[in-house]
Short mmCIF file of C-alpha atoms and ligand atoms in Angstrom, two decimals:
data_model
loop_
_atom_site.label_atom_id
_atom_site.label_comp_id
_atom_site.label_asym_id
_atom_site.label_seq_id
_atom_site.Cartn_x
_atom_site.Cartn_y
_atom_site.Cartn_z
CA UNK M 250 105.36 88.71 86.80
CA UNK M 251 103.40 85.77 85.68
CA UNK M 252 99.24 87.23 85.14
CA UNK M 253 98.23 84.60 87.81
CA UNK M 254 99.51 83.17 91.14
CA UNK M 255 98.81 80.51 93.73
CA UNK M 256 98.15 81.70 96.95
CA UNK M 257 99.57 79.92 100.16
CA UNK M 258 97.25 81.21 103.11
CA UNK M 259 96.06 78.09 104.40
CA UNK M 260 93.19 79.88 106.35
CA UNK M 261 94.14 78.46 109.88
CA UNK M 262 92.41 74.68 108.42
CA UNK M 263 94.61 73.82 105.80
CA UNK M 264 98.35 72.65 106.76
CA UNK M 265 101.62 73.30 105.83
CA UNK M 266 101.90 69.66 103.93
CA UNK M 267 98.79 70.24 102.15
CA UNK M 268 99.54 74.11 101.12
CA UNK M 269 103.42 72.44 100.07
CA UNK M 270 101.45 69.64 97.68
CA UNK M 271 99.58 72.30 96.43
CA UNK M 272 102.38 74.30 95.26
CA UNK M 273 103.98 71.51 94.17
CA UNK M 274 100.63 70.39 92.22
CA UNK M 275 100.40 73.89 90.80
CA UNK M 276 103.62 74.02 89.59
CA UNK M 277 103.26 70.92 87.79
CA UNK M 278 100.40 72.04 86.28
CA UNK M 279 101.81 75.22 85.17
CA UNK M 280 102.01 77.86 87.71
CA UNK M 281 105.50 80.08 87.61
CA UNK M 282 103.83 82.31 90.50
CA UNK M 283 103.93 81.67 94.14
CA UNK M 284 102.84 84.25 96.70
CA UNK M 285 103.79 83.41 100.45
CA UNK M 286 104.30 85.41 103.64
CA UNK M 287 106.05 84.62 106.99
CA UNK M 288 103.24 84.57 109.05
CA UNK M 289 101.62 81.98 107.45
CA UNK M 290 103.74 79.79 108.64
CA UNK M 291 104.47 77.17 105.77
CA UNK M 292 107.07 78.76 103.90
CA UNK M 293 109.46 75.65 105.15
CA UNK M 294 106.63 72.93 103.96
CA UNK M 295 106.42 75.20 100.40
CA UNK M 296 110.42 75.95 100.59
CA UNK M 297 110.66 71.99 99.96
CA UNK M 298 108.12 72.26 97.20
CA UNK M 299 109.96 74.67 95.48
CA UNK M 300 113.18 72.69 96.03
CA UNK M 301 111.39 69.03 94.97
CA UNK M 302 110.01 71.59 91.93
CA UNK M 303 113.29 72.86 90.54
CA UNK M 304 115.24 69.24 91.19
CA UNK M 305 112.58 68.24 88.80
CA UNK M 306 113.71 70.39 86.12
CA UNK M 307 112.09 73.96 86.44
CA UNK M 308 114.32 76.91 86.53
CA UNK M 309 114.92 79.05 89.47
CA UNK M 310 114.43 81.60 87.06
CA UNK M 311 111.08 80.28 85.69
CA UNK M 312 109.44 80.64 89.16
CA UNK M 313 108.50 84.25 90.33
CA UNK M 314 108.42 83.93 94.25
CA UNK M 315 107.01 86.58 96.48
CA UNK M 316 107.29 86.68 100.27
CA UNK M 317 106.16 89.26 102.91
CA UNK M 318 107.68 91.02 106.07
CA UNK M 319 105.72 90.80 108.83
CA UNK M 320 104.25 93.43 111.32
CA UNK M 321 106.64 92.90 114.23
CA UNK M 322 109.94 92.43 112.11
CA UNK M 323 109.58 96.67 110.89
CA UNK M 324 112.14 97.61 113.43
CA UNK M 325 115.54 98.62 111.14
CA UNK M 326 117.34 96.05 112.19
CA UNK M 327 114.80 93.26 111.68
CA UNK M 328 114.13 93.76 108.36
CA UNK M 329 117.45 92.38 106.70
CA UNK M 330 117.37 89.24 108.90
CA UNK M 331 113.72 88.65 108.54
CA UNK M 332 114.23 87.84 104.79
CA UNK M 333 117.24 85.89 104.87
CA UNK M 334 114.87 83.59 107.35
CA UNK M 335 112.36 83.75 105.09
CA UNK M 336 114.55 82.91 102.40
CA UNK M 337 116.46 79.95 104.23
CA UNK M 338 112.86 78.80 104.57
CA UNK M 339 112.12 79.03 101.21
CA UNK M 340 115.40 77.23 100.11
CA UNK M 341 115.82 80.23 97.95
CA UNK M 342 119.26 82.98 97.30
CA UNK M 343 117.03 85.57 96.30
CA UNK M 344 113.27 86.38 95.96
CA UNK M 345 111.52 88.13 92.98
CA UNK M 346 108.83 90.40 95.16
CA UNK M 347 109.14 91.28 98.77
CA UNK M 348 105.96 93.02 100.14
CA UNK M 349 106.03 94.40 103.65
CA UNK M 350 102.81 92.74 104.52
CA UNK M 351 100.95 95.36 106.52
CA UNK M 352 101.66 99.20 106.94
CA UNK M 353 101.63 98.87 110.76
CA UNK M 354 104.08 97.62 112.95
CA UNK M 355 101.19 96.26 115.18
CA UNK M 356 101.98 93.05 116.19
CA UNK M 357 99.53 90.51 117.32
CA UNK M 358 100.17 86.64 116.95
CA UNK M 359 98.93 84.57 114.11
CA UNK M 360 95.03 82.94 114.61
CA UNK M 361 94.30 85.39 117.52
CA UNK M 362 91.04 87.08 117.82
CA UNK M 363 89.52 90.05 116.04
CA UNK M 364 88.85 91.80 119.05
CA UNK M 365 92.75 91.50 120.55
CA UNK M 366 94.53 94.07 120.51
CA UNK M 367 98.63 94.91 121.14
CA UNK M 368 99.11 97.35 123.88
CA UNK M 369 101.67 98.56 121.76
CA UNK M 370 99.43 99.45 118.92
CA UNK M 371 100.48 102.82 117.23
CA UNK M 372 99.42 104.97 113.73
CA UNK M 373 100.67 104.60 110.71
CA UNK M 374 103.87 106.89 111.33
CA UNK M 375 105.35 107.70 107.77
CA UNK M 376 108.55 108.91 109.00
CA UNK M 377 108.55 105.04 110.52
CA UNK M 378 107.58 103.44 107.81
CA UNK M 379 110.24 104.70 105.58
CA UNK M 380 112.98 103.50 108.08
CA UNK M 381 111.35 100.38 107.24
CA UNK M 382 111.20 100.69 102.84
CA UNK M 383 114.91 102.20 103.32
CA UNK M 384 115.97 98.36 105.05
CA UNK M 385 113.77 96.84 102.03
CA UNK M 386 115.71 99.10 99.18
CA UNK M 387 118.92 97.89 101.02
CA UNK M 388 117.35 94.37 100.00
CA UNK M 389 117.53 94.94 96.69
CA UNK M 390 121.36 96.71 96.76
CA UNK M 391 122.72 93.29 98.57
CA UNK M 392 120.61 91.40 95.72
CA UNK M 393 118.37 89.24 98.23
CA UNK M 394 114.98 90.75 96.68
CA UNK M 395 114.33 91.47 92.86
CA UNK M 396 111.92 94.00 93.59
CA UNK M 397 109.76 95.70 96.40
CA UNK M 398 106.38 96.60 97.14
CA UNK M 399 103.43 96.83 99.78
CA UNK M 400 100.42 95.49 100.87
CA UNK M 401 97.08 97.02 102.46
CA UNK M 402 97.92 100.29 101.40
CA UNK M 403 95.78 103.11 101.07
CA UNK M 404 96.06 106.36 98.46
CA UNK M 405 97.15 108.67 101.09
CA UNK M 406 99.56 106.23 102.40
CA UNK M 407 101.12 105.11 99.17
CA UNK M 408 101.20 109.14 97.95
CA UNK M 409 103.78 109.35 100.84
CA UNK M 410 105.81 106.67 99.53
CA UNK M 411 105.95 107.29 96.40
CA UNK M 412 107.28 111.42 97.01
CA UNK M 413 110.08 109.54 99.30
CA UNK M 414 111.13 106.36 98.00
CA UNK M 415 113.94 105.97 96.27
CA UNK M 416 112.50 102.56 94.92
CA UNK M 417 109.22 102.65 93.60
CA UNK M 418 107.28 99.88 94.57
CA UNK M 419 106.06 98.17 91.32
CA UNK M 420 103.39 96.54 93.12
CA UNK M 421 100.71 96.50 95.42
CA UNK M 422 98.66 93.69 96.91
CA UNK M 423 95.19 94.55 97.82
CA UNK M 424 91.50 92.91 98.50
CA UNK M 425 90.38 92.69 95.35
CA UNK M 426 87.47 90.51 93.92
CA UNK M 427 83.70 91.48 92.63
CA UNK M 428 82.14 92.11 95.48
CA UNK M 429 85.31 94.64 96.71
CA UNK M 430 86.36 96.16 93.64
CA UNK M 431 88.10 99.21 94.87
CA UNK M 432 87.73 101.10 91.82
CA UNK M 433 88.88 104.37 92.43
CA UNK M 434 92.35 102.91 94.62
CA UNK M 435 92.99 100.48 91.27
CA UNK M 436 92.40 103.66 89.13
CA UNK M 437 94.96 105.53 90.91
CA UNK M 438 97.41 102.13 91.75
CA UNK M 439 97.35 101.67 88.05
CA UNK M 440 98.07 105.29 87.22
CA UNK M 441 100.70 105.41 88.98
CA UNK M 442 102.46 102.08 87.41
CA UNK M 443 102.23 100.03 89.84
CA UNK M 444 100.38 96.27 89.52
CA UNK M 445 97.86 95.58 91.66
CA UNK M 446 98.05 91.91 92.68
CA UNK M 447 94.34 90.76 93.88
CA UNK M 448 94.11 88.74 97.11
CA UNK M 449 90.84 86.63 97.99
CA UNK M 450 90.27 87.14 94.45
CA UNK M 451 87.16 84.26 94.80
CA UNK M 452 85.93 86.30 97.88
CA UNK M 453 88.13 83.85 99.88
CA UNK M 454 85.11 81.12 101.13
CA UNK M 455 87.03 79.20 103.78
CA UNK M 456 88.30 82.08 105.11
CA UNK M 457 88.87 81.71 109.10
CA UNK M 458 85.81 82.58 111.03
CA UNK M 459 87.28 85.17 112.86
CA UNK M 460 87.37 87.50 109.54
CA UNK M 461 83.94 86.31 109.42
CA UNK M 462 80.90 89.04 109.92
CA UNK M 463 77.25 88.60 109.22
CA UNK M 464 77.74 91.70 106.43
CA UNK M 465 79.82 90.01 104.43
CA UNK M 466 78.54 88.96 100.96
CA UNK M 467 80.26 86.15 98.76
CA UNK M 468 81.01 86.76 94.79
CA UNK M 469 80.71 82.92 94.30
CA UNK M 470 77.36 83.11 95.42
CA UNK M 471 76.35 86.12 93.33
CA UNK M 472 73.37 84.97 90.63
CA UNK M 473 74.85 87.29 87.96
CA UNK M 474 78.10 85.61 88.45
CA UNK M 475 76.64 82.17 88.46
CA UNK M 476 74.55 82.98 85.59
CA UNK M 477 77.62 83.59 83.87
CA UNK M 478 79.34 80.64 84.80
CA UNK M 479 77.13 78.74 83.60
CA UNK M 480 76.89 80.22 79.99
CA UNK M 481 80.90 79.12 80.46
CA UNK M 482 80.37 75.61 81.79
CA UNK M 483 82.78 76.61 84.58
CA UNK M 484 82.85 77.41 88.29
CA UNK M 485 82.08 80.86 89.51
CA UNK M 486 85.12 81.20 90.93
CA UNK M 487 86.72 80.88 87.70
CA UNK M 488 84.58 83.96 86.73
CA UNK M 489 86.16 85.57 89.43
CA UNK M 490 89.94 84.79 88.25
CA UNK M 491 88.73 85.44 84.46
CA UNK M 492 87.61 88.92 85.38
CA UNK M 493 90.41 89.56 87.63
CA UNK M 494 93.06 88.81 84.68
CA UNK M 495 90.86 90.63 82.08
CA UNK M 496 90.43 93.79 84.50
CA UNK M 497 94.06 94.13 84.52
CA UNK M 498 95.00 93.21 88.13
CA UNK M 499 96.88 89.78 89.17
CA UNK M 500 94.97 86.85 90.63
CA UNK M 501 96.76 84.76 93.56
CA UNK M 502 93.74 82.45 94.06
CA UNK M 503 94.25 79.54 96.29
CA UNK M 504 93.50 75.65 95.87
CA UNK M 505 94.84 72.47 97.00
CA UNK M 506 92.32 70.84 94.29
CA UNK M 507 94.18 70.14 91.06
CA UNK M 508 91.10 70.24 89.08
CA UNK M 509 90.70 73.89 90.37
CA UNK M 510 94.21 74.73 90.35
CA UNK M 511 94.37 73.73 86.89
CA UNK M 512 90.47 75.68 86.15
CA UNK M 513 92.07 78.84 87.45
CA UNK M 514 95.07 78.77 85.40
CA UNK M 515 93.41 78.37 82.27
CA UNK M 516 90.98 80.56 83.04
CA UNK M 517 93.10 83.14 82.16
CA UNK M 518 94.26 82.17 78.85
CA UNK M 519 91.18 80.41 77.32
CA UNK M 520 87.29 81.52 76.61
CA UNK M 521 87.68 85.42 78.12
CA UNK M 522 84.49 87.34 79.11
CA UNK M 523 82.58 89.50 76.61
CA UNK M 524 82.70 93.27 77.11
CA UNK M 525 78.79 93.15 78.19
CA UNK M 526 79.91 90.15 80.77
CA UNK M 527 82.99 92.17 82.19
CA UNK M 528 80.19 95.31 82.18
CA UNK M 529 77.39 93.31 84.34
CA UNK M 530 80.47 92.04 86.74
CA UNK M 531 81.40 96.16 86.82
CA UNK M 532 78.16 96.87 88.46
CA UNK M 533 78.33 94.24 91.27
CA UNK M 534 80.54 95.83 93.38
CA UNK M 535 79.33 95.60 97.13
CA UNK M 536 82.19 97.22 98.87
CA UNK M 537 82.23 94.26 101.14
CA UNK M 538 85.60 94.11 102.29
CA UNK M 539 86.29 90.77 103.87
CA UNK M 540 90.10 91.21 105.73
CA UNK M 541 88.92 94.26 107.33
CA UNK M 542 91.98 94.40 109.54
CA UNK M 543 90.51 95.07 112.92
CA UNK M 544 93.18 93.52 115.21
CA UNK M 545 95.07 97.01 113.68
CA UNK M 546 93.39 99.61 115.68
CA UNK M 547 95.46 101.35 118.29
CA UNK M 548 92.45 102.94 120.95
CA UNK M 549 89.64 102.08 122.18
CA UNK M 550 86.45 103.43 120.20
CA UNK M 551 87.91 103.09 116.74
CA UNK M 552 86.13 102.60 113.75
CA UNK M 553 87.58 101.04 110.11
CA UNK M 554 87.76 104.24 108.34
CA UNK M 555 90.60 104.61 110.83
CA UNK M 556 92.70 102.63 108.72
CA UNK M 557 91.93 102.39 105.33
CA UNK M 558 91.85 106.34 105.35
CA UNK M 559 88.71 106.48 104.21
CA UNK M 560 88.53 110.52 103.73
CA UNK M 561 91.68 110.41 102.02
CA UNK M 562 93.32 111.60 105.50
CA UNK M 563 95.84 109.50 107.43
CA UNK M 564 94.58 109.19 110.60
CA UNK M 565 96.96 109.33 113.68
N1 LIG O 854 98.42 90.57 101.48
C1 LIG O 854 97.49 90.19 102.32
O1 LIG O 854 97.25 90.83 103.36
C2 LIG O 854 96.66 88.98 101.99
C3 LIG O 854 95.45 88.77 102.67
C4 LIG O 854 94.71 87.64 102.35
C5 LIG O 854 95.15 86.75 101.38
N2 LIG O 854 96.35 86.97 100.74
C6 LIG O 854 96.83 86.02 99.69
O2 LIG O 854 95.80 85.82 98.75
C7 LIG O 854 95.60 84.42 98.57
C8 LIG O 854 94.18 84.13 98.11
O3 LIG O 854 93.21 84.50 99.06
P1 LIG O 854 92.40 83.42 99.93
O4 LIG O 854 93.23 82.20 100.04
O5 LIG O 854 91.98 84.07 101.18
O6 LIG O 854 91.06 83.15 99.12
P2 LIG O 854 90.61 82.92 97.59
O7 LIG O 854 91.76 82.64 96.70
O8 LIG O 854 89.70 84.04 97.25
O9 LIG O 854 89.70 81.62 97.76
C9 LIG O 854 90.27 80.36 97.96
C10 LIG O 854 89.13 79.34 98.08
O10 LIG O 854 88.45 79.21 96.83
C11 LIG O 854 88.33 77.85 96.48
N3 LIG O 854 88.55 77.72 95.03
C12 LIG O 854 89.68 78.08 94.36
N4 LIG O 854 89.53 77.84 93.04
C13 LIG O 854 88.31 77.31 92.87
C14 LIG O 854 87.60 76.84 91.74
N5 LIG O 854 88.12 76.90 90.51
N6 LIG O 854 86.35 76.32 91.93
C15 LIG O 854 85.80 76.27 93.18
N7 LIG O 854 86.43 76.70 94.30
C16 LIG O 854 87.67 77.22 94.14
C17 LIG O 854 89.40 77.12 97.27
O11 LIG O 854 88.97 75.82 97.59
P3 LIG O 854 89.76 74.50 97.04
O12 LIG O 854 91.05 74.44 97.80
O13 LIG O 854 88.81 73.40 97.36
O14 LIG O 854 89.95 74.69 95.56
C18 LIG O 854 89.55 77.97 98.51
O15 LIG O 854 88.65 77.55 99.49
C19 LIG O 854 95.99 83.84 99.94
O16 LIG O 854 96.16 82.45 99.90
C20 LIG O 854 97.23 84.64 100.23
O17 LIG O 854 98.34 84.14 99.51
C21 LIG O 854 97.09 88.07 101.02
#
């Protein structure tokens, strides 16, 4: 899996056509790593990307393409058909990564508000959720997915998996960026073999507003990051992606600006950060985590502990 990818969340403000010339942009430029989801609801802009991008000349089998199953397609007979869409979408006969996006089947509609909630809303039920990675293996037996893995895990949940599956997941996205470094979780995720792949890796800054809270804190704006910027003559955010690659976890920042694209690629190959730099980003760590996943909750009363396990308990 190529060390960095281009993310395709257009953060409710950026469209489909823009978040398809950005892809096509990045690949251009360089980038062999795409990661898209369903639900962000572009994957037929950046499926004609990817089709302009390998009628130009690059290999199918240069690009590593990742897509994600979305919350209300975990049924066991959704899962097969959801990824063939996705993949008709993507103009694609097979992808490299598929991640099932979220560990609940709690469905609520793209853009809605933090405080909605599904009537349907239920636990993370593991006995569920392995109906749903038994559909995903069956992905990879009719050769439609290269490999699977998951997304928003936590320790307890990802212990469960790993007793049962039959196919480990090699990977794992999670919030991952200076100001939410998850330490112990990336200890454990890399322990185990698996790749953490960082999302909002720059502390995502156009994020929508409604994953917005007057808590959050912004590694960009961090003086110990932008003191080390500028002893690089580069953006902060490159910091960011430099000390994502050099910490050992994959970057998918986005960018529709092909200066930026093009920073963030070579950030990882060029000028790396001194052990005392990747030491003073170490201690910065805030805990702030910014996709805090509130529309999950399934009763009234709930706090976020309830799904990110905090104790190390599942909680039902
Ligand atoms: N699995 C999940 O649940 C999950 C959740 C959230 C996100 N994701 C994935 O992770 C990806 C990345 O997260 P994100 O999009 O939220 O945020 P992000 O990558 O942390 O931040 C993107 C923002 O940073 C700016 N930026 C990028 N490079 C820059 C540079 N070199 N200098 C200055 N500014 C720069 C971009 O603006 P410009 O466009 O102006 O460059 C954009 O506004 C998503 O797109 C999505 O694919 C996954």
């Amino acid at each position: 899996m190529p060390a960095v990818g281009l993310g395709t969340f257009g953060s409710d403000h950026v469209s489909p056509a823009s978040v398809a010339a950005a892809v096509e942009d990045a690949i251009r430029i360089g980038y062999r790593h795409i990661d898209c989801a369903a639900v962000y609801q572009n994957q037929k802009e950046v499926g004609e990307a990817l089709g302009r991008a390998t009628a130009s000349g690059v290999a199918r089998s240069e690009l590593w393409i990742t897509s994600k199953l979305w919350n209300d397609k975990h049924a066991e007979e959704d899962v097969i058909p959801a990824c063939r869409q996705s993949l008709r979408e993507l103009q694609l006969d097979y992808l490299d990564m598929y991640l099932i996006h979220w560990p609940f089947p709690n469905f609520h509609p793209p853009g809605c508000d933090v405080g909605s909630r599904s009537p349907d809303a239920r636990p993370y039920v593991h006995e569920d959720f392995m109906k749903t990675w038994r559909q995903m293996e069956k992905l990879v037996a009719l050769g439609l997915v290269r490999h699977i893995g998951t997304s928003n895990m936590t320790r307890p949940k990802l212990e469960l998996l790993l007793r049962d599956a039959d196919i480990k997941p090699p990977v794992t996205e999670m919030e991952l960026h200076p100001h939410f470094q998850q330490q112990t979780l990336f200890e454990f995720v890399r322990s185990q073999n698996i790749e953490p792949v960082g999302f909002c890796p720059i502390g995502s800054p156009q994020r929508p507003e409604r994953d917005r809270t007057p808590e959050d804190t912004s590694p960009i704006e961090d003086p110990a990051i932008a003191e080390i910027a500028r002893r690089h003559g580069v953006h902060p955010a490159v910091i960011c992606v430099k000390w994502a690659e050099q910490r050992g976890q994959t970057p998918i920042p986005f960018s529709t600006n092909p200066r930026n694209l093009h920073a963030n690629l070579k950030s990882v190959t060029e000028d790396p950060l001194s052990p005392e730099e990747m030491a003073t980003v170490a201690g910065l760590d805030r805990n702030c985590r910014l996709v805090k996943g509130q529309v999950f909750l399934w009763k009234e009363n709930q706090t976020l502990e309830d799904l990110w396990d905090l104790d190390g308990q599942i909680v039902r």
